[in-house]
Tab-separated table of C-alpha atoms in Angstrom:
chain	number	residue	atom	x	y	z
A	1	MET	CA	19.594	21.052	-67.113
A	2	SER	CA	23.202	19.533	-66.611
A	3	GLU	CA	23.806	16.488	-64.810
A	4	PRO	CA	24.952	17.182	-61.166
A	5	SER	CA	28.537	16.235	-60.373
A	6	PHE	CA	29.671	14.349	-57.423
A	7	PRO	CA	32.809	14.230	-55.262
A	8	GLY	CA	35.403	12.182	-57.258
A	9	ASP	CA	34.476	13.082	-60.641
A	10	ARG	CA	36.830	15.900	-61.183
A	11	PRO	CA	40.892	15.601	-60.392
A	12	GLU	CA	40.587	18.365	-57.685
A	13	GLU	CA	38.083	16.418	-55.907
A	14	GLU	CA	40.246	13.179	-56.224
A	15	ALA	CA	42.814	15.605	-54.732
A	16	ALA	CA	40.575	16.203	-51.846
A	17	THR	CA	40.195	12.453	-51.507
A	18	ALA	CA	43.745	12.261	-51.106
A	19	ARG	CA	44.017	14.556	-48.460
A	20	ASP	CA	41.169	13.344	-46.610
A	21	ALA	CA	43.301	9.853	-46.603
A	22	GLU	CA	45.629	11.458	-44.589
A	23	PHE	CA	45.248	10.885	-40.883
A	24	VAL	CA	43.418	13.705	-39.173
A	25	PRO	CA	42.018	13.326	-35.601
A	26	GLU	CA	38.233	13.700	-36.398
A	27	PRO	CA	36.415	16.232	-34.206
A	28	ILE	CA	34.283	15.588	-31.249
A	29	LEU	CA	30.665	16.029	-32.572
A	30	PRO	CA	28.033	17.389	-30.513
A	31	GLU	CA	25.238	14.790	-30.238
A	32	PRO	CA	22.477	16.606	-32.143
A	33	VAL	CA	24.998	17.354	-34.889
A	34	ARG	CA	26.045	13.524	-35.299
A	35	GLN	CA	22.204	12.540	-35.258
A	36	ARG	CA	21.528	15.178	-38.179
A	37	ILE	CA	24.698	13.659	-40.162
A	38	THR	CA	23.619	10.328	-39.649
A	39	THR	CA	19.839	11.325	-40.912
A	40	LEU	CA	21.266	12.950	-44.081
A	41	ALA	CA	23.592	9.931	-44.999
A	42	ALA	CA	20.638	7.272	-44.379
A	43	ALA	CA	18.532	9.485	-46.450
A	44	ALA	CA	20.957	9.942	-49.429
A	45	LEU	CA	22.218	6.275	-49.121
A	46	PRO	CA	19.771	4.742	-51.555
A	47	ALA	CA	20.258	7.176	-53.995
A	48	LEU	CA	23.837	5.859	-54.669
A	49	PRO	CA	24.380	3.436	-57.303
A	50	ALA	CA	24.974	-0.284	-55.947
A	51	ASP	CA	28.494	-0.321	-56.688
A	52	GLU	CA	29.068	2.644	-54.851
A	53	ILE	CA	27.588	1.503	-51.586
A	54	PRO	CA	30.087	-0.152	-49.387
A	55	VAL	CA	29.465	-3.604	-48.650
A	56	ALA	CA	28.905	-3.060	-45.163
A	57	LEU	CA	25.997	-0.565	-45.876
A	58	ARG	CA	24.196	-2.538	-48.473
A	59	ARG	CA	21.948	-4.222	-45.970
A	60	VAL	CA	21.282	-0.908	-44.295
A	61	ALA	CA	20.338	0.655	-47.597
A	62	ARG	CA	17.522	-1.976	-48.028
A	63	PHE	CA	15.613	-1.085	-45.048
A	64	ALA	CA	12.624	1.292	-44.632
A	65	PRO	CA	13.331	5.172	-44.552
A	66	ASN	CA	12.164	5.313	-40.988
A	67	ARG	CA	14.451	2.525	-39.725
A	68	ARG	CA	17.455	3.203	-41.925
A	69	ALA	CA	18.864	5.886	-39.463
A	70	ARG	CA	17.796	4.133	-36.511
A	71	LEU	CA	19.024	0.573	-36.994
A	72	GLY	CA	21.929	1.370	-39.186
A	73	GLY	CA	23.264	4.828	-37.813
A	74	ARG	CA	26.189	3.269	-36.116
A	75	GLU	CA	27.520	1.606	-39.385
A	76	ILE	CA	26.809	4.735	-41.394
A	77	ALA	CA	28.647	6.968	-39.067
A	78	ALA	CA	31.583	4.653	-39.127
A	79	GLN	CA	31.861	4.363	-42.799
A	80	LEU	CA	31.490	8.467	-43.110
A	81	THR	CA	34.694	8.351	-40.660
A	82	SER	CA	37.019	5.509	-42.445
A	83	ASP	CA	36.058	6.128	-45.786
A	84	PRO	CA	36.506	9.486	-47.418
A	85	LEU	CA	35.306	8.590	-51.081
A	86	PHE	CA	32.078	7.133	-49.739
A	87	ARG	CA	31.496	10.549	-47.447
A	88	GLN	CA	32.330	12.748	-50.603
A	89	ARG	CA	29.678	10.704	-52.562
A	90	ILE	CA	27.241	10.988	-49.855
A	91	SER	CA	28.141	14.931	-49.339
A	92	GLY	CA	27.622	15.410	-53.080
A	93	ARG	CA	23.933	14.220	-52.727
A	94	VAL	CA	23.201	15.961	-49.353
A	95	ILE	CA	24.701	19.527	-50.557
A	96	THR	CA	22.690	19.396	-53.866
A	97	GLU	CA	19.454	18.300	-52.243
A	98	ALA	CA	20.051	21.383	-49.562
A	99	GLY	CA	19.955	23.955	-52.348
A	100	ASP	CA	21.269	27.362	-51.318
A	101	LEU	CA	22.457	26.511	-47.975
A	102	GLY	CA	24.501	23.331	-49.007
A	103	ALA	CA	26.052	25.683	-51.801
A	104	ALA	CA	26.840	28.403	-49.228
A	105	VAL	CA	28.191	25.749	-46.971
A	106	ALA	CA	30.327	23.879	-49.497
A	107	ALA	CA	31.731	27.619	-50.301
A	108	GLY	CA	32.716	27.580	-46.550
A	109	MET	CA	30.209	30.271	-45.514
A	110	ALA	CA	27.458	29.973	-42.582
A	111	PRO	CA	24.419	31.842	-43.388
A	112	ALA	CA	23.560	33.713	-40.264
A	113	ALA	CA	19.600	32.733	-39.984
A	114	ALA	CA	20.647	29.095	-40.647
A	115	ASP	CA	20.120	26.553	-37.800
A	116	PRO	CA	23.710	25.773	-36.749
A	117	VAL	CA	23.145	22.053	-36.295
A	118	GLU	CA	22.318	21.880	-40.026
A	119	VAL	CA	25.358	23.859	-41.031
A	120	ALA	CA	27.615	21.930	-39.063
A	121	ALA	CA	26.139	18.472	-40.612
A	122	LEU	CA	26.578	19.859	-44.346
A	123	ALA	CA	30.049	20.969	-42.962
A	124	TYR	CA	31.264	17.695	-41.783
A	125	LEU	CA	30.274	15.969	-45.037
A	126	ALA	CA	31.492	18.850	-47.167
A	127	ARG	CA	34.306	19.665	-45.545
A	128	PRO	CA	35.018	22.727	-46.925
A	129	GLU	CA	37.527	25.321	-45.933
A	130	GLY	CA	36.940	26.119	-42.085
A	131	TRP	CA	34.599	23.042	-41.446
A	132	ARG	CA	35.955	22.283	-38.358
A	133	GLU	CA	35.103	25.703	-37.107
A	134	LEU	CA	31.731	25.624	-38.169
A	135	ILE	CA	31.320	22.248	-36.271
A	136	GLU	CA	32.694	23.919	-33.055
A	137	GLY	CA	30.246	26.949	-33.797
A	138	ALA	CA	27.362	24.516	-33.784
A	139	GLY	CA	28.371	22.711	-30.444
A	140	ASP	CA	28.874	26.270	-29.028
A	141	ALA	CA	25.408	27.111	-30.099
A	142	VAL	CA	23.948	23.774	-28.694
A	143	ARG	CA	25.517	24.490	-25.082
A	144	ALA	CA	24.110	27.891	-25.199
A	145	GLU	CA	20.820	26.561	-26.025
A	146	ALA	CA	20.952	24.078	-23.174
A	147	ASP	CA	22.512	27.021	-21.088
A	148	ASN	CA	19.478	29.169	-21.893
A	149	ALA	CA	17.111	26.332	-20.900
A	150	ALA	CA	18.583	25.626	-17.561
A	151	ILE	CA	18.511	29.286	-16.917
A	152	ALA	CA	14.708	29.286	-18.105
A	153	SER	CA	14.090	26.428	-15.593
A	154	GLN	CA	15.802	28.211	-12.923
A	155	ILE	CA	13.424	31.043	-13.597
A	156	ARG	CA	10.730	29.240	-13.366
A	157	GLU	CA	11.653	27.470	-10.327
A	158	ALA	CA	12.082	30.954	-8.672
A	159	GLU	CA	8.822	32.231	-9.738
A	160	GLN	CA	7.261	29.173	-8.245
A	161	ARG	CA	9.086	29.545	-5.159
A	162	ALA	CA	8.038	33.367	-4.974
A	163	VAL	CA	4.228	32.105	-5.577
A	164	ARG	CA	4.785	29.545	-2.463
A	165	ALA	CA	6.223	32.266	-0.447
A	166	GLU	CA	3.418	34.499	-1.069
A	167	HIS	CA	0.991	32.024	-0.257
A	168	ASP	CA	2.618	30.955	2.879
A	169	ARG	CA	2.893	34.671	3.843
A	170	THR	CA	-0.858	34.929	3.353
A	171	VAL	CA	-1.863	31.470	5.089
A	172	ALA	CA	0.464	33.058	8.121
A	173	LYS	CA	-1.426	36.181	7.963
A	174	VAL	CA	-4.755	34.304	8.479
A	175	GLU	CA	-3.588	32.246	10.882
A	176	ALA	CA	-2.194	35.488	12.704
A	177	ASP	CA	-5.728	36.901	12.569
A	178	LYS	CA	-7.016	33.736	14.115
A	179	LEU	CA	-4.703	33.803	16.877
A	180	ARG	CA	-5.452	37.499	17.768
A	181	ASP	CA	-9.133	36.380	17.532
A	182	GLU	CA	-8.529	33.551	20.141
A	183	LEU	CA	-6.369	35.647	22.295
A	184	ALA	CA	-9.228	38.341	22.534
A	185	ARG	CA	-11.606	35.265	23.191
A	186	VAL	CA	-9.374	33.995	25.915
A	187	ARG	CA	-8.825	37.169	27.641
A	188	GLU	CA	-12.878	37.566	27.748
A	189	GLU	CA	-13.164	34.080	29.417
A	190	LEU	CA	-10.446	35.202	32.000
A	191	GLY	CA	-12.450	38.298	33.060
A	192	GLN	CA	-15.380	35.697	33.486
A	193	VAL	CA	-13.305	33.419	35.285
A	194	ARG	CA	-11.999	36.027	37.774
A	195	GLU	CA	-15.473	37.382	38.339
A	196	GLU	CA	-16.562	33.886	38.899
A	197	ALA	CA	-13.613	33.411	41.480
A	198	ARG	CA	-14.615	36.596	43.508
A	199	THR	CA	-18.203	35.077	43.600
A	200	THR	CA	-16.790	31.983	44.849
A	201	ALA	CA	-14.695	33.558	47.175
A	202	LYS	CA	-17.502	35.459	48.926
A	203	ALA	CA	-19.467	32.193	48.949
A	204	LEU	CA	-16.818	30.497	50.644
A	205	ARG	CA	-16.869	33.092	53.176
A	206	GLU	CA	-20.788	32.646	54.004
A	207	ALA	CA	-20.372	28.838	53.600
A	208	GLN	CA	-17.493	29.108	56.704
A	209	ALA	CA	-19.941	31.309	58.804
A	210	ALA	CA	-22.553	29.046	58.437
A	211	GLN	CA	-20.456	25.863	59.434
A	212	LYS	CA	-19.320	27.875	62.225
A	213	ARG	CA	-23.369	28.245	63.400
A	214	ALA	CA	-23.826	24.355	62.368
A	215	SER	CA	-21.104	23.440	64.792
A	216	ASP	CA	-22.683	25.251	67.454
A	217	LEU	CA	-25.902	23.606	66.583
A	218	LEU	CA	-24.200	20.234	66.203
A	219	ALA	CA	-22.827	20.498	70.216
A	220	THR	CA	-26.342	21.175	71.287
A	221	GLU	CA	-27.744	18.410	69.383
A	222	LYS	CA	-24.841	15.939	70.538
A	223	GLY	CA	-26.043	16.658	74.041
A	224	ARG	CA	-29.586	15.627	73.064
A	225	ALA	CA	-28.550	12.478	71.381
A	226	SER	CA	-26.785	11.476	74.383
A	227	ARG	CA	-29.643	11.370	76.493
A	228	ILE	CA	-31.637	9.948	73.542
A	229	ALA	CA	-29.089	7.081	73.426
A	230	ALA	CA	-29.472	6.323	77.136
A	231	ASP	CA	-33.240	6.089	76.480
A	232	HIS	CA	-32.398	3.629	73.500
A	233	ASP	CA	-30.530	1.126	75.114
A	234	ALA	CA	-33.446	0.010	76.868
A	235	GLU	CA	-35.077	-0.480	73.468
A	236	VAL	CA	-32.195	-2.309	72.065
A	237	ARG	CA	-32.248	-4.959	74.691
A	238	ARG	CA	-35.972	-5.199	74.200
A	239	LEU	CA	-35.371	-5.639	70.237
A	240	LYS	CA	-32.540	-7.890	70.871
A	241	THR	CA	-34.989	-10.272	72.386
A	242	ARG	CA	-37.461	-9.846	69.518
A	243	LEU	CA	-34.401	-10.370	67.247
A	244	ALA	CA	-33.455	-13.776	68.436
A	245	GLU	CA	-37.107	-14.991	68.321
A	246	ALA	CA	-37.152	-13.527	64.551
A	247	GLU	CA	-33.769	-15.554	63.873
A	248	ALA	CA	-35.470	-18.823	65.031
A	249	GLN	CA	-38.491	-18.159	62.729
A	250	ALA	CA	-35.940	-17.152	59.882
A	251	ALA	CA	-34.363	-20.806	60.453
A	252	THR	CA	-37.546	-22.355	59.775
A	253	GLY	CA	-38.351	-20.201	56.983
A	254	LYS	CA	-35.002	-20.904	55.328
A	255	GLN	CA	-35.602	-24.760	55.758
A	256	SER	CA	-39.243	-24.205	53.834
A	257	ALA	CA	-37.453	-22.066	51.082
A	258	LYS	CA	-34.873	-24.780	50.397
A	259	GLU	CA	-37.486	-27.121	49.949
A	260	ALA	CA	-39.718	-24.972	47.764
A	261	ARG	CA	-36.375	-24.191	45.578
A	262	ALA	CA	-36.005	-28.158	45.223
A	263	ALA	CA	-39.241	-28.223	43.853
A	264	ASP	CA	-38.571	-25.173	41.402
A	265	ASP	CA	-35.714	-26.941	40.177
A	266	ALA	CA	-37.701	-30.152	39.633
A	267	ARG	CA	-40.000	-28.156	37.587
A	268	LEU	CA	-37.221	-26.206	35.526
A	269	TRP	CA	-35.747	-29.446	34.700
A	270	LEU	CA	-38.812	-30.989	33.489
A	271	LEU	CA	-39.503	-27.532	31.393
A	272	ILE	CA	-36.181	-27.812	29.788
A	273	GLU	CA	-36.298	-31.569	29.013
A	274	THR	CA	-39.973	-31.242	27.367
A	275	ILE	CA	-38.352	-27.969	25.022
A	276	GLY	CA	-35.418	-30.327	24.133
A	277	GLN	CA	-38.007	-33.284	23.185
A	278	ALA	CA	-40.145	-30.622	21.340
A	279	ALA	CA	-37.373	-29.205	19.407
A	280	SER	CA	-36.355	-32.911	18.565
A	281	GLY	CA	-39.795	-33.668	17.134
A	282	LEU	CA	-39.811	-30.412	15.548
A	283	ARG	CA	-36.639	-31.342	13.439
A	284	ARG	CA	-37.930	-34.757	12.690
A	285	GLU	CA	-41.234	-32.978	11.307
A	286	LEU	CA	-39.267	-30.452	8.938
A	287	ALA	CA	-37.094	-33.333	7.971
A	288	LEU	CA	-33.814	-31.154	8.641
A	289	GLY	CA	-30.473	-32.533	8.407
A	290	PRO	CA	-26.977	-31.591	9.000
A	291	SER	CA	-25.988	-29.178	6.104
A	292	GLU	CA	-23.548	-30.555	3.486
A	293	LYS	CA	-21.961	-27.176	3.365
A	294	MET	CA	-20.617	-24.603	5.650
A	295	PRO	CA	-21.002	-20.654	5.075
A	296	ALA	CA	-17.318	-20.685	4.101
A	297	ASP	CA	-18.074	-22.879	1.192
A	298	PHE	CA	-20.153	-20.466	-0.109
A	299	VAL	CA	-17.736	-17.703	0.243
A	300	ALA	CA	-14.926	-19.936	-1.398
A	301	ASP	CA	-17.325	-20.857	-4.350
A	302	ALA	CA	-18.045	-17.171	-4.962
A	303	ALA	CA	-14.920	-15.156	-4.144
A	304	ALA	CA	-11.713	-17.829	-4.028
A	305	ASP	CA	-10.011	-20.774	-6.002
A	306	ARG	CA	-9.642	-24.010	-4.601
A	307	PRO	CA	-6.722	-26.364	-5.744
A	308	GLY	CA	-7.214	-27.828	-8.906
A	309	SER	CA	-10.391	-25.849	-9.895
A	310	PRO	CA	-9.960	-23.454	-12.877
A	311	GLU	CA	-8.884	-19.749	-11.950
A	312	ARG	CA	-9.002	-19.018	-8.480
A	313	SER	CA	-6.561	-16.673	-6.278
A	314	ARG	CA	-5.025	-15.839	-2.097
A	315	ALA	CA	-5.019	-13.532	1.475
A	316	ARG	CA	-3.512	-12.117	5.111
A	317	ALA	CA	-4.657	-11.058	8.999
A	318	GLN	CA	-3.258	-10.322	12.909
A	319	ASP	CA	-3.402	-10.126	16.709
A	320	THR	CA	-2.165	-11.831	20.276
A	321	ASP	CA	0.387	-14.451	20.625
A	322	ASP	CA	-0.687	-16.355	23.587
A	323	PRO	CA	-1.136	-20.291	22.431
A	324	GLY	CA	-3.053	-20.886	25.462
A	325	ARG	CA	-5.595	-18.484	24.510
A	326	LEU	CA	-5.637	-20.196	21.058
A	327	ASP	CA	-6.434	-23.412	23.138
A	328	GLN	CA	-9.197	-21.914	24.903
A	329	LEU	CA	-11.095	-20.495	21.614
A	330	LEU	CA	-10.238	-23.831	19.842
A	331	ALA	CA	-12.228	-25.558	22.715
A	332	LEU	CA	-15.343	-23.454	22.237
A	333	PRO	CA	-18.342	-25.490	20.481
A	334	ARG	CA	-18.272	-25.651	16.748
A	335	ALA	CA	-15.255	-23.152	16.467
A	336	HIS	CA	-14.078	-21.936	12.969
A	337	LEU	CA	-10.216	-21.459	12.494
A	338	VAL	CA	-9.110	-19.099	9.569
A	339	VAL	CA	-5.625	-18.704	8.883
A	340	ASP	CA	-3.778	-16.002	6.821
A	341	GLY	CA	-1.368	-18.788	5.143
A	342	TYR	CA	1.524	-16.887	3.806
A	343	ASN	CA	1.695	-14.456	6.934
A	344	VAL	CA	1.889	-17.630	9.038
A	345	THR	CA	4.508	-19.577	7.018
A	346	LYS	CA	6.806	-16.597	6.038
A	347	ARG	CA	6.996	-15.727	9.709
A	348	GLY	CA	7.613	-19.344	10.737
A	349	PHE	CA	9.065	-20.928	7.720
A	350	ALA	CA	10.819	-18.302	5.682
A	351	GLU	CA	13.577	-20.339	4.778
A	352	MET	CA	11.824	-22.868	2.740
A	353	SER	CA	10.305	-22.766	-0.630
A	354	LEU	CA	6.788	-21.598	-0.955
A	355	GLU	CA	5.599	-25.003	-2.009
A	356	GLN	CA	7.382	-26.479	1.199
A	357	GLN	CA	5.902	-23.409	3.436
A	358	ARG	CA	2.326	-24.326	2.059
A	359	LYS	CA	2.914	-28.308	2.730
A	360	ARG	CA	4.123	-27.993	6.125
A	361	LEU	CA	1.183	-25.369	7.269
A	362	ILE	CA	-1.505	-27.469	5.762
A	363	THR	CA	-0.317	-30.765	7.395
A	364	GLY	CA	0.158	-29.099	10.673
A	365	LEU	CA	-3.555	-27.571	10.727
A	366	GLY	CA	-4.661	-31.209	9.563
A	367	GLY	CA	-3.398	-32.454	13.001
A	368	ILE	CA	-5.380	-29.488	14.738
A	369	ALA	CA	-8.486	-30.497	12.889
A	370	ALA	CA	-8.182	-34.014	13.811
A	371	GLN	CA	-7.412	-33.072	17.542
A	372	THR	CA	-10.157	-30.300	17.711
A	373	GLY	CA	-12.759	-31.492	15.383
A	374	ASP	CA	-12.951	-27.899	14.412
A	375	GLU	CA	-13.722	-26.281	11.112
A	376	VAL	CA	-10.387	-25.036	9.486
A	377	THR	CA	-9.583	-22.716	6.701
A	378	VAL	CA	-6.059	-21.596	5.527
A	379	VAL	CA	-6.362	-18.846	2.773
A	380	PHE	CA	-3.079	-18.264	0.377
A	381	ASP	CA	-2.487	-14.919	-1.435
A	382	GLY	CA	-3.349	-15.981	-5.284
A	383	ALA	CA	-0.694	-13.717	-7.344
A	384	GLU	CA	0.535	-16.578	-9.327
A	385	ARG	CA	-1.529	-19.926	-10.123
A	386	VAL	CA	-0.538	-22.762	-8.043
A	387	HIS	CA	-0.719	-26.157	-9.736
A	388	GLY	CA	-0.082	-29.875	-8.332
A	389	LEU	CA	-1.165	-28.909	-4.727
A	390	PRO	CA	-1.469	-32.554	-2.729
A	391	PRO	CA	-5.103	-32.944	-1.515
A	392	ALA	CA	-5.821	-31.367	1.805
A	393	PRO	CA	-6.132	-33.183	5.162
A	394	ARG	CA	-9.453	-34.192	6.246
A	395	GLY	CA	-11.437	-31.199	7.798
A	396	VAL	CA	-9.189	-28.483	6.145
A	397	ARG	CA	-10.221	-26.560	3.429
A	398	VAL	CA	-7.821	-24.596	1.283
A	399	LEU	CA	-8.434	-21.483	-0.583
A	400	PHE	CA	-6.482	-18.965	-2.796
A	401	SER	CA	-7.685	-15.551	-3.618
A	402	ARG	CA	-8.684	-14.529	-6.902
A	403	LYS	CA	-6.602	-12.316	-9.392
A	404	GLY	CA	-7.177	-8.584	-8.429
A	405	ASP	CA	-8.343	-9.469	-4.859
A	406	THR	CA	-6.342	-9.800	-1.618
A	407	ALA	CA	-6.279	-12.699	0.772
A	408	ASP	CA	-7.324	-9.880	3.642
A	409	GLU	CA	-10.567	-9.344	1.896
A	410	LEU	CA	-11.350	-12.860	1.150
A	411	ILE	CA	-10.573	-13.541	5.093
A	412	ARG	CA	-13.066	-10.606	5.930
A	413	GLN	CA	-15.785	-12.389	3.603
A	414	LEU	CA	-15.255	-15.727	5.288
A	415	VAL	CA	-15.899	-14.157	8.929
A	416	ARG	CA	-18.599	-11.972	7.353
A	417	ALA	CA	-20.586	-15.041	5.949
A	418	GLU	CA	-20.543	-17.028	9.475
A	419	PRO	CA	-23.825	-16.534	11.738
A	420	ALA	CA	-23.678	-14.501	14.751
A	421	GLY	CA	-22.556	-16.009	17.999
A	422	ARG	CA	-20.322	-18.921	15.975
A	423	PRO	CA	-16.789	-18.567	17.696
A	424	ILE	CA	-14.743	-17.766	14.685
A	425	VAL	CA	-10.681	-17.260	15.131
A	426	VAL	CA	-8.568	-15.598	12.666
A	427	ILE	CA	-4.661	-16.021	12.574
A	428	SER	CA	-2.912	-13.333	11.281
A	429	SER	CA	-0.110	-10.780	12.340
A	430	ASP	CA	-1.421	-8.128	10.036
A	431	ARG	CA	-3.022	-5.636	12.207
A	432	GLU	CA	-5.150	-4.073	9.508
A	433	VAL	CA	-6.941	-7.728	9.072
A	434	ALA	CA	-7.032	-8.238	12.816
A	435	ASP	CA	-8.871	-4.843	13.358
A	436	GLY	CA	-11.240	-5.593	10.465
A	437	VAL	CA	-12.177	-8.989	11.678
A	438	ARG	CA	-12.771	-7.986	15.258
A	439	ARG	CA	-15.250	-5.515	14.236
A	440	HIS	CA	-17.484	-8.631	12.952
A	441	GLY	CA	-17.051	-10.528	16.069
A	442	ALA	CA	-14.003	-12.631	15.317
A	443	TYR	CA	-11.111	-13.453	17.587
A	444	PRO	CA	-7.854	-12.220	16.004
A	445	MET	CA	-5.002	-14.092	17.283
A	446	GLY	CA	-1.157	-13.385	15.976
A	447	ALA	CA	0.772	-16.000	13.775
A	448	ASP	CA	3.466	-16.832	16.735
A	449	SER	CA	0.189	-18.369	18.497
A	450	LEU	CA	-0.226	-20.958	15.829
A	451	LEU	CA	3.492	-21.391	15.423
A	452	ARG	CA	3.886	-22.401	19.138
A	453	ARG	CA	0.917	-24.698	18.882
A	454	LEU	CA	2.283	-26.341	16.090
A	455	ALA	CA	5.608	-26.842	17.546
A	456	ARG	CA	4.105	-28.251	20.316
A	457	SER	CA	2.247	-30.691	18.407
């Protein structure tokens, strides 16, 4: 087999090179054609001798085959446009590897069954007579394919709309049947109501007749009653005399009852005092001391992060905004105040940084804890890890929800952990949190109630 020849090896190819060197505006390539030209050139690039590869593409030629067109496509396209000799060398390789299709395109022919994008790419590289028309034909084919795809999409959408319309028609028919059945039922009920109305009218007429007879009987009885009243007047005077005697006896009985109640109160006080002393003795007998941990501490250990502890996270909540109501709740014995941290700070100190918001809120809660002696827990959302948080004031517990959990859930866990009957006040303006904690017996208060309380302090 004879050695393949490449553009530039014969005089006529050198003449073609000279013609290509003349300035001719490059055609606007359809995007599929441009990508195919870059792919063909990138595949043929390593086959060129090293001295025939332009300096700008020598680095690209060393890329892996799957990266050459993707990373060096822009440099290859620029070199094909600006260097006719390089383009002819590449086209010689590409046309040879394309076989019969490459030979046909080099001769200026485009086989009818060939891919128009492939034909246009080969024509751009080989540039036979009429190569611009082949590229324009490829562009028309690409646009026609896009138009066909758009038309097919419109057809599919129209079919879908038709199916939906048929479904809506079926549903409307079913609803119409239901309405007809309902109308028949209503008509039947209307007939029953009319029958009941006729029966009621008849009963009303009978009742009116009975009322007239009763009126006549009442008049008769009134006469008898007047006579009986005269007889009763004498009896009333006699009874009044007896009533005065009874009142005197009642005064005497009231004094006796007062003395008896005083004795009962003394006995009750003695009983309560005895129960209290018995409870103290039982506490000493069982050696019960105050617990070092509160129920909220167990929730914090299991489902939250404390500042300075490894891997913890944060929360939120909501309700009324009356600071007077908040004062009343905090005055209850052994109250526990739970605060949705960011819900309050972003409502009251949104202009500050998150660090300044946390510090200001925790400091204010420390003052409330010192004034009321209540247990205070503030919960922050734990989306990011917080480092370097200063120690919390005495009486204030600072928690962050764990990763993957919300502060809302942590607040609900804190509320559920408390014993029934203990006053728990949850500060948040989040309606969902307020409804959730209310179901567990807590008192939800809005963020504004706490902000006003802090401002007053």
